[in-house]
mmCIF file of C-alpha atoms in Angstrom:
data_model
loop_
_atom_site.group_PDB
_atom_site.id
_atom_site.type_symbol
_atom_site.label_atom_id
_atom_site.label_comp_id
_atom_site.label_asym_id
_atom_site.label_seq_id
_atom_site.Cartn_x
_atom_site.Cartn_y
_atom_site.Cartn_z
ATOM 1 C CA UNK A 972 0.000 0.000 0.000
ATOM 2 C CA UNK A 973 2.725 2.407 0.901
ATOM 3 C CA UNK A 974 4.551 1.521 -2.296
ATOM 4 C CA UNK A 975 1.427 2.237 -4.316
ATOM 5 C CA UNK A 976 1.043 5.717 -2.810
ATOM 6 C CA UNK A 977 4.633 6.528 -3.676
ATOM 7 C CA UNK A 978 3.999 5.545 -7.274
ATOM 8 C CA UNK A 979 0.811 7.656 -7.452
ATOM 9 C CA UNK A 980 2.526 10.726 -6.010
ATOM 10 C CA UNK A 981 5.403 10.269 -8.445
ATOM 11 C CA UNK A 982 3.005 10.143 -11.380
ATOM 12 C CA UNK A 983 1.189 13.259 -10.173
ATOM 13 C CA UNK A 984 4.476 15.128 -9.720
ATOM 14 C CA UNK A 985 5.638 14.202 -13.187
ATOM 15 C CA UNK A 986 2.271 15.310 -14.609
ATOM 16 C CA UNK A 987 2.504 18.636 -12.813
ATOM 17 C CA UNK A 988 6.000 19.181 -14.139
ATOM 18 C CA UNK A 989 4.927 18.333 -17.706
ATOM 19 C CA UNK A 990 1.883 20.621 -17.444
ATOM 20 C CA UNK A 991 4.034 23.494 -16.163
ATOM 21 C CA UNK A 992 6.538 23.022 -18.968
ATOM 22 C CA UNK A 993 3.759 23.013 -21.575
ATOM 23 C CA UNK A 994 2.256 26.202 -20.190
ATOM 24 C CA UNK A 995 5.631 27.950 -20.156
ATOM 25 C CA UNK A 996 6.265 26.856 -23.731
ATOM 26 C CA UNK A 997 2.887 28.221 -24.840
ATOM 27 C CA UNK A 998 3.502 31.584 -23.143
ATOM 28 C CA UNK A 999 6.964 31.796 -24.680
ATOM 29 C CA UNK A 1000 5.544 31.079 -28.136
ATOM 30 C CA UNK A 1001 2.860 33.747 -27.716
ATOM 31 C CA UNK A 1002 5.444 36.249 -26.490
ATOM 32 C CA UNK A 1003 7.701 35.434 -29.430
ATOM 33 C CA UNK A 1004 4.808 35.825 -31.856
ATOM 34 C CA UNK A 1005 3.900 39.208 -30.359
ATOM 35 C CA UNK A 1006 7.532 40.281 -30.525
ATOM 36 C CA UNK A 1007 7.815 39.173 -34.149
ATOM 37 C CA UNK A 1008 4.577 40.950 -35.085
ATOM 38 C CA UNK A 1009 5.816 44.206 -33.578
ATOM 39 C CA UNK A 1010 9.232 43.968 -35.175
ATOM 40 C CA UNK A 1011 7.772 43.599 -38.703
ATOM 41 C CA UNK A 1012 5.658 46.754 -38.419
ATOM 42 C CA UNK A 1013 7.340 50.025 -39.445
ATOM 43 C CA UNK A 1014 6.706 52.960 -37.093
ATOM 44 C CA UNK A 1015 5.411 56.077 -38.898
ATOM 45 C CA UNK A 1016 4.025 59.518 -38.089
ATOM 46 C CA UNK A 1017 0.859 60.539 -39.887
ATOM 47 C CA UNK A 1018 -1.389 63.568 -40.277
ATOM 48 C CA UNK A 1019 -4.835 63.883 -41.853
ATOM 49 C CA UNK A 1020 -4.829 65.447 -45.331
ATOM 50 C CA UNK A 1021 -6.399 68.926 -45.205
ATOM 51 C CA UNK A 1022 -6.831 72.099 -47.231
ATOM 52 C CA UNK A 1023 -4.922 75.311 -46.555
ATOM 53 C CA UNK A 1024 -3.922 78.525 -48.326
ATOM 54 C CA UNK A 1025 -0.638 78.174 -50.151
ATOM 55 C CA UNK A 1026 1.396 80.896 -51.856
ATOM 56 C CA UNK A 1027 4.076 80.694 -54.487
ATOM 57 C CA UNK A 1028 7.634 81.066 -53.143
ATOM 58 C CA UNK A 1029 9.180 81.843 -56.541
ATOM 59 C CA UNK A 1030 12.221 84.169 -56.409
ATOM 60 C CA UNK A 1031 14.229 85.031 -59.537
ATOM 61 C CA UNK A 1032 16.954 87.449 -60.657
ATOM 62 C CA UNK A 1033 16.329 89.871 -63.526
ATOM 63 C CA UNK A 1034 17.895 92.911 -65.182
ATOM 64 C CA UNK A 1035 16.652 96.499 -64.941
ATOM 65 C CA UNK A 1036 15.993 98.284 -68.257
ATOM 66 C CA UNK A 1037 14.860 101.816 -69.154
ATOM 67 C CA UNK A 1038 11.132 102.407 -69.371
ATOM 68 C CA UNK A 1039 11.741 103.927 -72.815
ATOM 69 C CA UNK A 1040 14.843 104.027 -74.996
ATOM 70 C CA UNK A 1041 15.323 105.662 -78.405
ATOM 71 C CA UNK A 1042 18.172 106.090 -80.864
ATOM 72 C CA UNK A 1043 18.097 109.566 -82.403
ATOM 73 C CA UNK A 1044 19.336 109.888 -85.994
ATOM 74 C CA UNK A 1045 19.510 112.498 -88.753
ATOM 75 C CA UNK A 1046 16.868 112.707 -91.481
ATOM 76 C CA UNK A 1047 18.871 114.833 -93.950
ATOM 77 C CA UNK A 1048 22.568 115.214 -94.830
ATOM 78 C CA UNK A 1049 24.585 118.217 -93.713
ATOM 79 C CA UNK A 1050 27.322 119.643 -91.525
ATOM 80 C CA UNK A 1051 26.639 119.965 -87.801
ATOM 81 C CA UNK A 1052 26.464 123.593 -86.750
ATOM 82 C CA UNK A 1053 25.572 123.194 -83.053
ATOM 83 C CA UNK A 1054 25.178 120.463 -80.434
ATOM 84 C CA UNK A 1055 23.020 121.423 -77.462
ATOM 85 C CA UNK A 1056 23.583 118.490 -75.115
ATOM 86 C CA UNK A 1057 26.156 116.350 -73.378
ATOM 87 C CA UNK A 1058 25.972 112.884 -71.925
ATOM 88 C CA UNK A 1059 23.926 112.770 -68.720
ATOM 89 C CA UNK A 1060 21.813 115.840 -69.569
ATOM 90 C CA UNK A 1061 18.062 115.673 -69.114
ATOM 91 C CA UNK A 1062 16.192 117.016 -72.127
ATOM 92 C CA UNK A 1063 12.471 117.627 -72.346
ATOM 93 C CA UNK A 1064 10.383 116.425 -75.252
ATOM 94 C CA UNK A 1065 10.791 118.757 -78.253
ATOM 95 C CA UNK A 1066 14.092 120.277 -77.092
ATOM 96 C CA UNK A 1067 16.480 121.124 -79.962
ATOM 97 C CA UNK A 1068 19.433 118.762 -79.668
ATOM 98 C CA UNK A 1069 21.354 119.389 -82.907
ATOM 99 C CA UNK A 1070 21.273 122.027 -85.661
ATOM 100 C CA UNK A 1071 22.642 121.349 -89.153
ATOM 101 C CA UNK A 1072 23.856 123.968 -91.625
ATOM 102 C CA UNK A 1073 20.762 124.941 -93.626
ATOM 103 C CA UNK A 1074 22.157 127.492 -96.118
ATOM 104 C CA UNK A 1075 21.861 125.261 -99.181
ATOM 105 C CA UNK A 1076 18.498 123.960 -98.047
ATOM 106 C CA UNK A 1077 17.195 127.512 -97.638
ATOM 107 C CA UNK A 1078 18.266 128.260 -101.221
ATOM 108 C CA UNK A 1079 16.442 125.102 -102.310
ATOM 109 C CA UNK A 1080 13.304 126.413 -100.605
ATOM 110 C CA UNK A 1081 13.492 129.693 -102.546
ATOM 111 C CA UNK A 1082 13.895 127.804 -105.802
ATOM 112 C CA UNK A 1083 10.989 125.482 -104.971
ATOM 113 C CA UNK A 1084 8.786 128.463 -104.068
ATOM 114 C CA UNK A 1085 9.539 130.150 -107.409
ATOM 115 C CA UNK A 1086 8.785 126.960 -109.329
ATOM 116 C CA UNK A 1087 5.585 126.469 -107.380
ATOM 117 C CA UNK A 1088 4.375 130.027 -108.023
ATOM 118 C CA UNK A 1089 5.082 129.723 -111.762
ATOM 119 C CA UNK A 1090 3.338 126.330 -111.960
ATOM 120 C CA UNK A 1091 0.339 127.747 -110.121
ATOM 121 C CA UNK A 1092 0.087 130.710 -112.505
ATOM 122 C CA UNK A 1093 0.370 128.439 -115.558
ATOM 123 C CA UNK A 1094 -2.341 126.154 -114.210
ATOM 124 C CA UNK A 1095 -4.719 129.037 -113.494
ATOM 125 C CA UNK A 1096 -4.105 130.491 -116.981
ATOM 126 C CA UNK A 1097 -4.861 127.217 -118.744
ATOM 127 C CA UNK A 1098 -7.934 126.639 -116.592
ATOM 128 C CA UNK A 1099 -9.274 129.934 -117.931
ATOM 129 C CA UNK A 1100 -8.275 129.059 -121.522
ATOM 130 C CA UNK A 1101 -10.152 125.765 -121.290
ATOM 131 C CA UNK A 1102 -13.262 127.632 -120.146
ATOM 132 C CA UNK A 1103 -12.903 129.857 -123.243
ATOM 133 C CA UNK A 1104 -12.295 126.814 -125.494
ATOM 134 C CA UNK A 1105 -8.855 128.232 -126.289
ATOM 135 C CA UNK A 1106 -6.951 125.201 -124.889
ATOM 136 C CA UNK A 1107 -7.579 121.469 -124.710
ATOM 137 C CA UNK A 1108 -8.229 119.355 -121.635
ATOM 138 C CA UNK A 1109 -5.046 117.410 -122.405
ATOM 139 C CA UNK A 1110 -2.950 120.583 -122.196
ATOM 140 C CA UNK A 1111 -4.616 121.485 -118.898
ATOM 141 C CA UNK A 1112 -3.764 118.078 -117.447
ATOM 142 C CA UNK A 1113 -0.083 118.596 -118.311
ATOM 143 C CA UNK A 1114 -0.010 121.852 -116.354
ATOM 144 C CA UNK A 1115 -1.938 120.251 -113.483
ATOM 145 C CA UNK A 1116 0.712 117.514 -113.345
ATOM 146 C CA UNK A 1117 3.486 120.138 -113.317
ATOM 147 C CA UNK A 1118 1.736 122.046 -110.539
ATOM 148 C CA UNK A 1119 1.403 118.921 -108.359
ATOM 149 C CA UNK A 1120 5.099 118.137 -108.805
ATOM 150 C CA UNK A 1121 6.046 121.709 -107.898
ATOM 151 C CA UNK A 1122 3.901 121.514 -104.778
ATOM 152 C CA UNK A 1123 5.523 118.223 -103.776
ATOM 153 C CA UNK A 1124 9.008 119.681 -104.333
ATOM 154 C CA UNK A 1125 8.150 122.710 -102.192
ATOM 155 C CA UNK A 1126 6.869 120.546 -99.334
ATOM 156 C CA UNK A 1127 10.050 118.461 -99.503
ATOM 157 C CA UNK A 1128 12.202 121.595 -99.390
ATOM 158 C CA UNK A 1129 10.306 122.873 -96.352
ATOM 159 C CA UNK A 1130 10.707 119.476 -94.655
ATOM 160 C CA UNK A 1131 14.461 119.424 -95.360
ATOM 161 C CA UNK A 1132 14.887 122.809 -93.694
ATOM 162 C CA UNK A 1133 12.792 121.691 -90.731
ATOM 163 C CA UNK A 1134 14.897 118.521 -90.411
ATOM 164 C CA UNK A 1135 18.081 120.545 -89.981
ATOM 165 C CA UNK A 1136 16.887 120.930 -86.389
ATOM 166 C CA UNK A 1137 16.797 117.610 -84.549
ATOM 167 C CA UNK A 1138 14.452 117.586 -81.553
ATOM 168 C CA UNK A 1139 14.170 115.224 -78.593
ATOM 169 C CA UNK A 1140 11.334 112.762 -79.340
ATOM 170 C CA UNK A 1141 10.626 112.314 -75.610
ATOM 171 C CA UNK A 1142 11.698 113.571 -72.222
ATOM 172 C CA UNK A 1143 14.706 111.698 -70.906
ATOM 173 C CA UNK A 1144 18.427 111.521 -70.218
ATOM 174 C CA UNK A 1145 21.114 111.532 -72.903
ATOM 175 C CA UNK A 1146 22.844 108.185 -72.534
ATOM 176 C CA UNK A 1147 25.408 108.439 -75.348
ATOM 177 C CA UNK A 1148 26.582 111.238 -77.646
ATOM 178 C CA UNK A 1149 27.846 110.199 -81.077
ATOM 179 C CA UNK A 1150 28.631 113.445 -82.952
ATOM 180 C CA UNK A 1151 30.614 116.701 -82.667
ATOM 181 C CA UNK A 1152 30.246 120.194 -84.121
ATOM 182 C CA UNK A 1153 31.702 120.445 -87.628
ATOM 183 C CA UNK A 1154 31.301 116.793 -88.583
ATOM 184 C CA UNK A 1155 29.362 115.889 -91.716
ATOM 185 C CA UNK A 1156 26.446 113.502 -91.345
ATOM 186 C CA UNK A 1157 24.466 111.465 -93.836
ATOM 187 C CA UNK A 1158 20.788 110.565 -93.459
ATOM 188 C CA UNK A 1159 20.388 107.951 -90.734
ATOM 189 C CA UNK A 1160 23.548 108.903 -88.829
ATOM 190 C CA UNK A 1161 23.131 108.129 -85.118
ATOM 191 C CA UNK A 1162 23.621 111.251 -83.023
ATOM 192 C CA UNK A 1163 22.531 110.096 -79.553
ATOM 193 C CA UNK A 1164 20.870 107.447 -77.429
ATOM 194 C CA UNK A 1165 18.196 108.674 -75.007
ATOM 195 C CA UNK A 1166 16.556 106.859 -72.083
ATOM 196 C CA UNK A 1167 13.589 107.490 -69.817
ATOM 197 C CA UNK A 1168 14.219 106.002 -66.361
ATOM 198 C CA UNK A 1169 11.426 107.763 -64.465
ATOM 199 C CA UNK A 1170 9.983 104.267 -64.533
ATOM 200 C CA UNK A 1171 11.892 101.056 -65.144
ATOM 201 C CA UNK A 1172 11.272 97.694 -66.752
ATOM 202 C CA UNK A 1173 12.637 94.634 -64.991
ATOM 203 C CA UNK A 1174 13.032 91.718 -67.385
ATOM 204 C CA UNK A 1175 13.285 88.201 -65.973
ATOM 205 C CA UNK A 1176 13.127 84.724 -67.506
ATOM 206 C CA UNK A 1177 10.586 82.488 -65.769
ATOM 207 C CA UNK A 1178 10.727 78.664 -66.056
ATOM 208 C CA UNK A 1179 7.915 76.956 -67.938
ATOM 209 C CA UNK A 1180 6.839 75.183 -64.743
ATOM 210 C CA UNK A 1181 6.129 78.543 -63.086
ATOM 211 C CA UNK A 1182 5.067 80.956 -65.828
ATOM 212 C CA UNK A 1183 1.512 79.608 -66.177
ATOM 213 C CA UNK A 1184 0.816 80.732 -62.602
ATOM 214 C CA UNK A 1185 1.526 84.387 -63.424
ATOM 215 C CA UNK A 1186 -0.953 86.929 -64.793
ATOM 216 C CA UNK A 1187 -0.516 90.379 -66.317
ATOM 217 C CA UNK A 1188 -1.330 92.850 -63.541
ATOM 218 C CA UNK A 1189 -0.017 90.648 -60.707
ATOM 219 C CA UNK A 1190 1.886 92.564 -58.017
ATOM 220 C CA UNK A 1191 5.450 91.553 -57.129
ATOM 221 C CA UNK A 1192 8.219 92.845 -54.862
ATOM 222 C CA UNK A 1193 11.579 93.936 -56.291
ATOM 223 C CA UNK A 1194 14.823 94.332 -54.317
ATOM 224 C CA UNK A 1195 18.425 95.142 -55.248
ATOM 225 C CA UNK A 1196 21.850 94.562 -53.751
ATOM 226 C CA UNK A 1197 22.645 98.286 -53.882
ATOM 227 C CA UNK A 1198 19.666 99.112 -51.619
ATOM 228 C CA UNK A 1199 19.283 95.927 -49.530
ATOM 229 C CA UNK A 1200 16.790 97.529 -47.136
ATOM 230 C CA UNK A 1201 14.598 99.045 -49.872
ATOM 231 C CA UNK A 1202 11.708 97.327 -51.631
ATOM 232 C CA UNK A 1203 10.082 98.455 -54.862
ATOM 233 C CA UNK A 1204 6.495 97.622 -55.760
ATOM 234 C CA UNK A 1205 6.233 96.115 -59.221
ATOM 235 C CA UNK A 1206 3.454 95.019 -61.548
ATOM 236 C CA UNK A 1207 3.701 92.414 -64.295
ATOM 237 C CA UNK A 1208 3.107 94.167 -67.637
ATOM 238 C CA UNK A 1209 4.118 91.537 -70.211
ATOM 239 C CA UNK A 1210 4.319 87.735 -70.251
ATOM 240 C CA UNK A 1211 5.886 86.420 -73.449
ATOM 241 C CA UNK A 1212 3.683 83.973 -75.384
ATOM 242 C CA UNK A 1213 6.754 82.063 -76.597
ATOM 243 C CA UNK A 1214 9.657 80.602 -74.631
ATOM 244 C CA UNK A 1215 13.327 80.344 -75.530
ATOM 245 C CA UNK A 1216 15.502 77.283 -76.095
ATOM 246 C CA UNK A 1217 15.993 76.924 -72.334
ATOM 247 C CA UNK A 1218 12.196 76.699 -71.875
ATOM 248 C CA UNK A 1219 12.016 80.004 -70.017
ATOM 249 C CA UNK A 1220 9.580 82.810 -70.773
ATOM 250 C CA UNK A 1221 10.551 86.513 -70.667
ATOM 251 C CA UNK A 1222 8.399 88.451 -68.205
ATOM 252 C CA UNK A 1223 8.432 92.242 -67.897
ATOM 253 C CA UNK A 1224 7.717 94.096 -64.647
ATOM 254 C CA UNK A 1225 7.178 97.861 -64.297
ATOM 255 C CA UNK A 1226 8.454 99.703 -61.210
ATOM 256 C CA UNK A 1227 8.604 103.401 -60.357
ATOM 257 C CA UNK A 1228 12.096 104.787 -59.918
ATOM 258 C CA UNK A 1229 12.795 106.385 -56.564
ATOM 259 C CA UNK A 1230 14.321 109.833 -56.099
ATOM 260 C CA UNK A 1231 15.520 108.777 -52.649
ATOM 261 C CA UNK A 1232 16.999 105.490 -53.868
ATOM 262 C CA UNK A 1233 17.458 105.915 -57.625
ATOM 263 C CA UNK A 1234 18.048 102.836 -59.734
ATOM 264 C CA UNK A 1235 19.915 102.675 -63.040
ATOM 265 C CA UNK A 1236 19.334 100.575 -66.111
ATOM 266 C CA UNK A 1237 21.606 97.544 -66.282
ATOM 267 C CA UNK A 1238 21.467 96.720 -62.558
ATOM 268 C CA UNK A 1239 20.459 93.287 -61.300
ATOM 269 C CA UNK A 1240 17.208 92.967 -59.368
ATOM 270 C CA UNK A 1241 15.578 90.193 -57.360
ATOM 271 C CA UNK A 1242 11.903 89.569 -57.953
ATOM 272 C CA UNK A 1243 9.773 87.977 -55.242
ATOM 273 C CA UNK A 1244 6.557 86.553 -56.669
ATOM 274 C CA UNK A 1245 5.219 85.406 -53.275
ATOM 275 C CA UNK A 1246 2.980 88.488 -53.037
ATOM 276 C CA UNK A 1247 0.840 86.961 -55.765
ATOM 277 C CA UNK A 1248 -2.385 85.779 -54.153
ATOM 278 C CA UNK A 1249 -2.367 82.087 -53.333
ATOM 279 C CA UNK A 1250 -5.334 79.734 -53.257
ATOM 280 C CA UNK A 1251 -6.936 77.321 -50.825
ATOM 281 C CA UNK A 1252 -6.435 73.695 -51.784
ATOM 282 C CA UNK A 1253 -4.973 70.425 -50.519
ATOM 283 C CA UNK A 1254 -1.413 71.061 -49.354
ATOM 284 C CA UNK A 1255 1.075 68.688 -47.746
ATOM 285 C CA UNK A 1256 4.487 69.096 -46.068
ATOM 286 C CA UNK A 1257 7.434 68.764 -48.428
ATOM 287 C CA UNK A 1258 8.909 65.965 -46.296
ATOM 288 C CA UNK A 1259 5.893 63.760 -47.037
ATOM 289 C CA UNK A 1260 6.815 63.549 -50.728
ATOM 290 C CA UNK A 1261 8.630 60.430 -51.887
ATOM 291 C CA UNK A 1262 10.847 61.116 -54.907
ATOM 292 C CA UNK A 1263 10.983 64.395 -56.825
ATOM 293 C CA UNK A 1264 8.351 67.094 -57.297
ATOM 294 C CA UNK A 1265 8.119 66.216 -60.999
ATOM 295 C CA UNK A 1266 7.364 62.554 -60.190
ATOM 296 C CA UNK A 1267 5.851 62.879 -56.734
ATOM 297 C CA UNK A 1268 4.450 60.005 -54.648
ATOM 298 C CA UNK A 1269 3.215 59.772 -51.060
ATOM 299 C CA UNK A 1270 2.223 57.039 -48.626
ATOM 300 C CA UNK A 1271 -1.208 56.958 -46.987
ATOM 301 C CA UNK A 1272 -2.379 54.463 -44.374
ATOM 302 C CA UNK A 1273 -5.272 52.102 -45.120
ATOM 303 C CA UNK A 1274 -6.087 49.204 -42.764
ATOM 304 C CA UNK A 1275 -2.736 49.647 -40.989
ATOM 305 C CA UNK A 1276 -0.854 49.220 -44.247
ATOM 306 C CA UNK A 1277 1.108 51.742 -46.319
ATOM 307 C CA UNK A 1278 -0.397 52.500 -49.744
ATOM 308 C CA UNK A 1279 1.818 54.278 -52.291
ATOM 309 C CA UNK A 1280 -0.013 56.968 -54.288
ATOM 310 C CA UNK A 1281 1.109 59.096 -57.227
ATOM 311 C CA UNK A 1282 0.167 62.763 -56.914
ATOM 312 C CA UNK A 1283 0.235 65.861 -59.117
ATOM 313 C CA UNK A 1284 1.668 69.021 -57.556
ATOM 314 C CA UNK A 1285 0.926 72.706 -58.096
ATOM 315 C CA UNK A 1286 2.079 75.789 -56.190
ATOM 316 C CA UNK A 1287 5.136 75.409 -53.987
ATOM 317 C CA UNK A 1288 5.377 77.288 -50.711
ATOM 318 C CA UNK A 1289 8.296 77.491 -48.311
ATOM 319 C CA UNK A 1290 7.160 74.412 -46.363
ATOM 320 C CA UNK A 1291 4.097 73.078 -48.160
ATOM 321 C CA UNK A 1292 3.323 71.863 -51.661
ATOM 322 C CA UNK A 1293 -0.082 72.042 -53.316
ATOM 323 C CA UNK A 1294 -1.574 68.725 -54.466
ATOM 324 C CA UNK A 1295 -3.843 69.111 -57.488
ATOM 325 C CA UNK A 1296 -4.778 65.426 -57.802
ATOM 326 C CA UNK A 1297 -4.145 62.069 -56.165
ATOM 327 C CA UNK A 1298 -5.163 62.824 -52.555
ATOM 328 C CA UNK A 1299 -8.439 63.367 -50.733
ATOM 329 C CA UNK A 1300 -9.154 65.387 -47.610
ATOM 330 C CA UNK A 1301 -9.127 63.169 -44.516
ATOM 331 C CA UNK A 1302 -6.718 60.501 -45.749
ATOM 332 C CA UNK A 1303 -3.959 59.644 -43.281
ATOM 333 C CA UNK A 1304 -0.687 60.852 -44.773
ATOM 334 C CA UNK A 1305 2.723 59.521 -43.732
ATOM 335 C CA UNK A 1306 5.050 62.438 -42.954
ATOM 336 C CA UNK A 1307 7.981 60.571 -41.363
ATOM 337 C CA UNK A 1308 9.105 56.988 -41.804
ATOM 338 C CA UNK A 1309 8.191 56.821 -45.477
ATOM 339 C CA UNK A 1310 11.750 56.072 -46.590
ATOM 340 C CA UNK A 1311 11.499 52.633 -44.971
ATOM 341 C CA UNK A 1312 8.163 51.745 -46.552
ATOM 342 C CA UNK A 1313 7.033 49.774 -49.546
ATOM 343 C CA UNK A 1314 3.557 49.522 -50.969
ATOM 344 C CA UNK A 1315 1.639 47.190 -48.647
ATOM 345 C CA UNK A 1316 4.042 47.362 -45.686
ATOM 346 C CA UNK A 1317 2.344 46.958 -42.303
ATOM 347 C CA UNK A 1318 2.872 49.964 -40.059
ATOM 348 C CA UNK A 1319 2.478 51.043 -36.489
ATOM 349 C CA UNK A 1320 1.335 54.626 -36.033
ATOM 350 C CA UNK A 1321 3.428 56.566 -33.555
ATOM 351 C CA UNK A 1322 1.280 58.843 -31.463
#
């Protein structure tokens, strides 16, 4: 009997030990499974996709040009008798800049006047003769032709005398002087270059990816290195309809010159287009984009898995980028951890 009890207790002890070992093994397996499940999930930070106002952060460098610029040239040949300007002078519109010797042209006017008067008298005489049937209509037409030619010659002579005085076609500053007193000039000889810098044109080449966002009349801000603390208000006046070989489009901006901080043509200027009104649309942080802006993708979370989506981008702000297609408001967007993801990867969202 005693021996039997020993055997029973031994069996029970062995059973207890086996049961304990089985339970420990089960717990260890469950713990290992939990550990493995956690280790295969990639931790990510997410935000809900939302709309916000986004502005363009485009900044470019351009060149300042005169508001108006003209080359002044002679209309008639002659010797220069007087020059009434020097480089840097301001001349009002209509001011006499150069006078040519007009002695021979004045003589030509007298001759043309005499010829005109004679042709007029001959025409009037033959008009009367035709009325009296003393001359033919054909003869009258010959004298009418002669009269018209004489009138044309007289007008030309008057114009030649007038053109011996060369006037400023606009108000502005003499930029270059190309002649001296006593020199002989032919028609078309350049005498001066004149510029109006009361206003200025800033010309800048805008990339094709940006130019479609601009409109004539948009306001921009212009700055220069020479006046780093000054800003100049500008307005887009021209957007070229055709680009160049580099796929940039010339854009022209008008600014008022400042008497306190005067600018000169030929200077560089920086144009900030961020003052152009933005728009409210879906916008995401730059760091959420996988790849480049031109071929942009993002990850969103669906059923605890990463889903890779292709998106189209629009305006670019300092921190955010507009999304024109590919995302919907409310989707959960991965903003950090995306570099470790693949389409379909299980994730754990970090709070």
